[in-house]
mmCIF file of C-alpha atoms in Angstrom:
data_model
loop_
_atom_site.group_PDB
_atom_site.id
_atom_site.type_symbol
_atom_site.label_atom_id
_atom_site.label_comp_id
_atom_site.label_asym_id
_atom_site.label_seq_id
_atom_site.Cartn_x
_atom_site.Cartn_y
_atom_site.Cartn_z
ATOM 1 C CA VAL A 13 63.869 87.442 65.357
ATOM 2 C CA PHE A 14 64.301 85.250 62.302
ATOM 3 C CA ARG A 15 64.617 81.608 63.302
ATOM 4 C CA TYR A 16 66.148 78.669 61.513
ATOM 5 C CA GLN A 17 66.112 75.106 62.849
ATOM 6 C CA CYS A 18 69.052 73.108 61.538
ATOM 7 C CA SER A 19 68.810 69.485 60.472
ATOM 8 C CA ALA A 20 71.236 67.000 58.964
ATOM 9 C CA ASP A 21 69.870 68.049 55.559
ATOM 10 C CA SER A 22 70.168 71.827 56.035
ATOM 11 C CA GLN A 23 71.175 73.719 52.902
ATOM 12 C CA SER A 24 73.204 76.910 52.757
ATOM 13 C CA ALA A 25 70.429 78.576 50.710
ATOM 14 C CA GLU A 26 67.934 77.970 53.529
ATOM 15 C CA ILE A 27 70.256 79.506 56.094
ATOM 16 C CA ALA A 28 71.050 82.457 53.810
ATOM 17 C CA GLU A 29 67.311 83.070 53.399
ATOM 18 C CA ALA A 30 66.945 83.740 57.137
ATOM 19 C CA PHE A 31 69.753 86.312 56.960
ATOM 20 C CA GLU A 32 68.323 87.905 53.805
ATOM 21 C CA ARG A 33 64.914 88.332 55.475
ATOM 22 C CA ALA A 34 66.657 90.023 58.407
ATOM 23 C CA LEU A 35 68.590 92.304 56.033
ATOM 24 C CA GLN A 36 65.333 93.289 54.350
ATOM 25 C CA ARG A 37 64.029 94.327 57.776
ATOM 26 C CA VAL A 38 67.149 96.470 58.329
ATOM 27 C CA LYS A 39 66.546 98.214 54.988
ATOM 28 C CA HIS A 40 62.876 98.683 55.847
ATOM 29 C CA TYR A 41 63.770 100.348 59.176
ATOM 30 C CA ALA A 42 66.239 102.651 57.456
ATOM 31 C CA ARG A 43 63.632 103.634 54.858
ATOM 32 C CA VAL A 44 60.601 104.227 57.109
ATOM 33 C CA ALA A 45 62.357 105.713 60.139
ATOM 34 C CA PRO A 46 65.814 106.984 59.181
ATOM 35 C CA ASP A 47 66.128 109.191 62.266
ATOM 36 C CA SER A 48 64.899 106.681 64.857
ATOM 37 C CA ASP A 49 66.843 104.114 66.835
ATOM 38 C CA LEU A 50 65.195 101.212 64.972
ATOM 39 C CA PRO A 51 68.284 100.493 62.839
ATOM 40 C CA ARG A 52 70.281 100.281 66.065
ATOM 41 C CA LYS A 53 67.965 97.499 67.200
ATOM 42 C CA ALA A 54 68.993 95.269 64.347
ATOM 43 C CA PRO A 55 67.012 92.127 63.629
ATOM 44 C CA MET A 56 68.473 88.868 64.870
ATOM 45 C CA VAL A 57 68.864 85.498 63.204
ATOM 46 C CA PHE A 58 68.523 82.633 65.675
ATOM 47 C CA ILE A 59 69.969 79.352 64.398
ATOM 48 C CA ASP A 60 69.285 76.320 66.560
ATOM 49 C CA ASP A 61 71.076 72.951 66.649
ATOM 50 C CA THR A 62 74.039 73.874 64.460
ATOM 51 C CA GLN A 63 75.789 70.697 65.580
ATOM 52 C CA VAL A 64 73.399 68.451 63.604
ATOM 53 C CA VAL A 65 74.434 69.887 60.223
ATOM 54 C CA ARG A 66 76.765 67.552 58.363
ATOM 55 C CA GLU A 67 80.229 69.119 58.411
ATOM 56 C CA ARG A 68 81.112 67.861 54.939
ATOM 57 C CA ALA A 69 78.093 69.620 53.442
ATOM 58 C CA GLU A 70 79.499 72.977 54.611
ATOM 59 C CA SER A 71 75.978 74.395 54.833
ATOM 60 C CA LEU A 72 76.938 76.685 57.695
ATOM 61 C CA LYS A 73 79.803 78.251 55.742
ATOM 62 C CA VAL A 74 77.346 80.818 54.329
ATOM 63 C CA ILE A 75 77.120 82.292 57.838
ATOM 64 C CA HIS A 76 80.685 83.631 57.558
ATOM 65 C CA TYR A 77 79.680 86.309 55.036
ATOM 66 C CA TYR A 78 76.821 87.604 57.188
ATOM 67 C CA LEU A 79 78.904 87.549 60.375
ATOM 68 C CA ASP A 80 81.670 89.511 58.635
ATOM 69 C CA GLU A 81 79.231 92.138 57.341
ATOM 70 C CA GLY A 82 77.800 92.716 60.821
ATOM 71 C CA ASP A 83 74.453 94.190 59.719
ATOM 72 C CA VAL A 84 72.407 91.501 61.453
ATOM 73 C CA ARG A 85 72.792 90.033 64.903
ATOM 74 C CA CYS A 86 73.085 86.274 65.068
ATOM 75 C CA VAL A 87 72.809 83.627 67.770
ATOM 76 C CA LEU A 88 74.098 80.151 66.939
ATOM 77 C CA LEU A 89 72.951 77.498 69.383
ATOM 78 C CA ALA A 90 75.016 74.322 69.568
ATOM 79 C CA ASN A 91 75.777 71.546 72.002
ATOM 80 C CA ARG A 92 79.442 71.505 71.044
ATOM 81 C CA PRO A 93 82.056 74.157 70.246
ATOM 82 C CA LEU A 94 81.872 75.899 66.892
ATOM 83 C CA ASP A 95 84.613 75.436 64.319
ATOM 84 C CA VAL A 96 87.594 77.794 64.347
ATOM 85 C CA ALA A 97 86.305 79.974 61.500
ATOM 86 C CA LYS A 98 83.042 80.711 63.344
ATOM 87 C CA ARG A 99 84.759 81.162 66.714
ATOM 88 C CA ASN A 100 86.966 83.857 65.148
ATOM 89 C CA ARG A 101 83.828 85.782 64.137
ATOM 90 C CA THR A 102 81.765 85.334 67.296
ATOM 91 C CA VAL A 103 81.686 85.429 71.048
ATOM 92 C CA GLN A 104 81.238 81.956 72.446
ATOM 93 C CA VAL A 105 79.338 81.465 75.683
ATOM 94 C CA TYR A 106 79.496 78.122 77.435
ATOM 95 C CA ARG A 107 77.091 77.326 80.265
ATOM 96 C CA GLU A 108 76.822 74.093 82.207
ATOM 97 C CA THR A 109 73.465 74.824 83.790
ATOM 98 C CA VAL A 110 71.057 77.554 82.815
ATOM 99 C CA ASP A 111 67.969 78.657 84.660
ATOM 100 C CA ALA A 112 65.007 80.582 83.265
ATOM 101 C CA LEU A 113 66.194 83.948 84.631
ATOM 102 C CA ASP A 114 69.608 83.533 82.991
ATOM 103 C CA LEU A 115 67.965 82.835 79.636
ATOM 104 C CA ARG A 116 65.669 85.857 79.933
ATOM 105 C CA LEU A 117 68.574 88.172 80.819
ATOM 106 C CA LEU A 118 70.667 86.853 77.923
ATOM 107 C CA ALA A 119 67.755 87.194 75.485
ATOM 108 C CA ALA A 120 66.993 90.740 76.666
ATOM 109 C CA ALA A 121 70.620 91.802 76.183
ATOM 110 C CA LEU A 122 70.895 90.223 72.736
ATOM 111 C CA LEU A 123 67.598 91.742 71.606
ATOM 112 C CA GLY A 124 68.487 95.198 72.922
ATOM 113 C CA ALA A 125 65.281 95.125 74.963
ATOM 114 C CA ASP A 126 64.309 97.991 77.220
ATOM 115 C CA ASP A 127 62.036 97.977 80.282
ATOM 116 C CA SER A 128 58.793 98.405 78.330
ATOM 117 C CA ASP A 129 55.951 95.899 78.470
ATOM 118 C CA ARG A 130 56.332 95.242 74.731
ATOM 119 C CA SER A 131 60.009 94.359 75.105
ATOM 120 C CA GLU A 132 59.181 92.074 78.019
ATOM 121 C CA LYS A 133 56.644 90.221 75.864
ATOM 122 C CA VAL A 134 59.179 89.824 73.041
ATOM 123 C CA VAL A 135 61.784 88.467 75.458
ATOM 124 C CA ALA A 136 59.236 86.102 77.009
ATOM 125 C CA ALA A 137 58.212 84.805 73.581
ATOM 126 C CA PHE A 138 61.858 84.348 72.604
ATOM 127 C CA CYS A 139 62.464 82.217 75.712
ATOM 128 C CA LEU A 140 59.643 79.733 75.146
#
């Protein structure tokens, strides 16, 4: 998981860097284990608080390219609906109340986690 915490001053280059690091991981998996299922378990970029980015700055516009390519999974966390361009490229989930079990199940599905102890630890760390 490659995380990025948005702020009012977020720059598109900073957001793109998170995606580029994830893409490097995809290439690494393909190189070191071409016959395994590692490429199937693509790295994920987790972008928190997308609503705080100034809309006029268009810093989040860089996300469109990476969403269209589809090589990296992405979770955008926001307290308000995404703009139309992002909604057309994503699945939007709206929840009024969320409990810890719901978050763990969602994280496990997004991460492609299995029932192993290692996967459980990754999911638990993701849900902190």
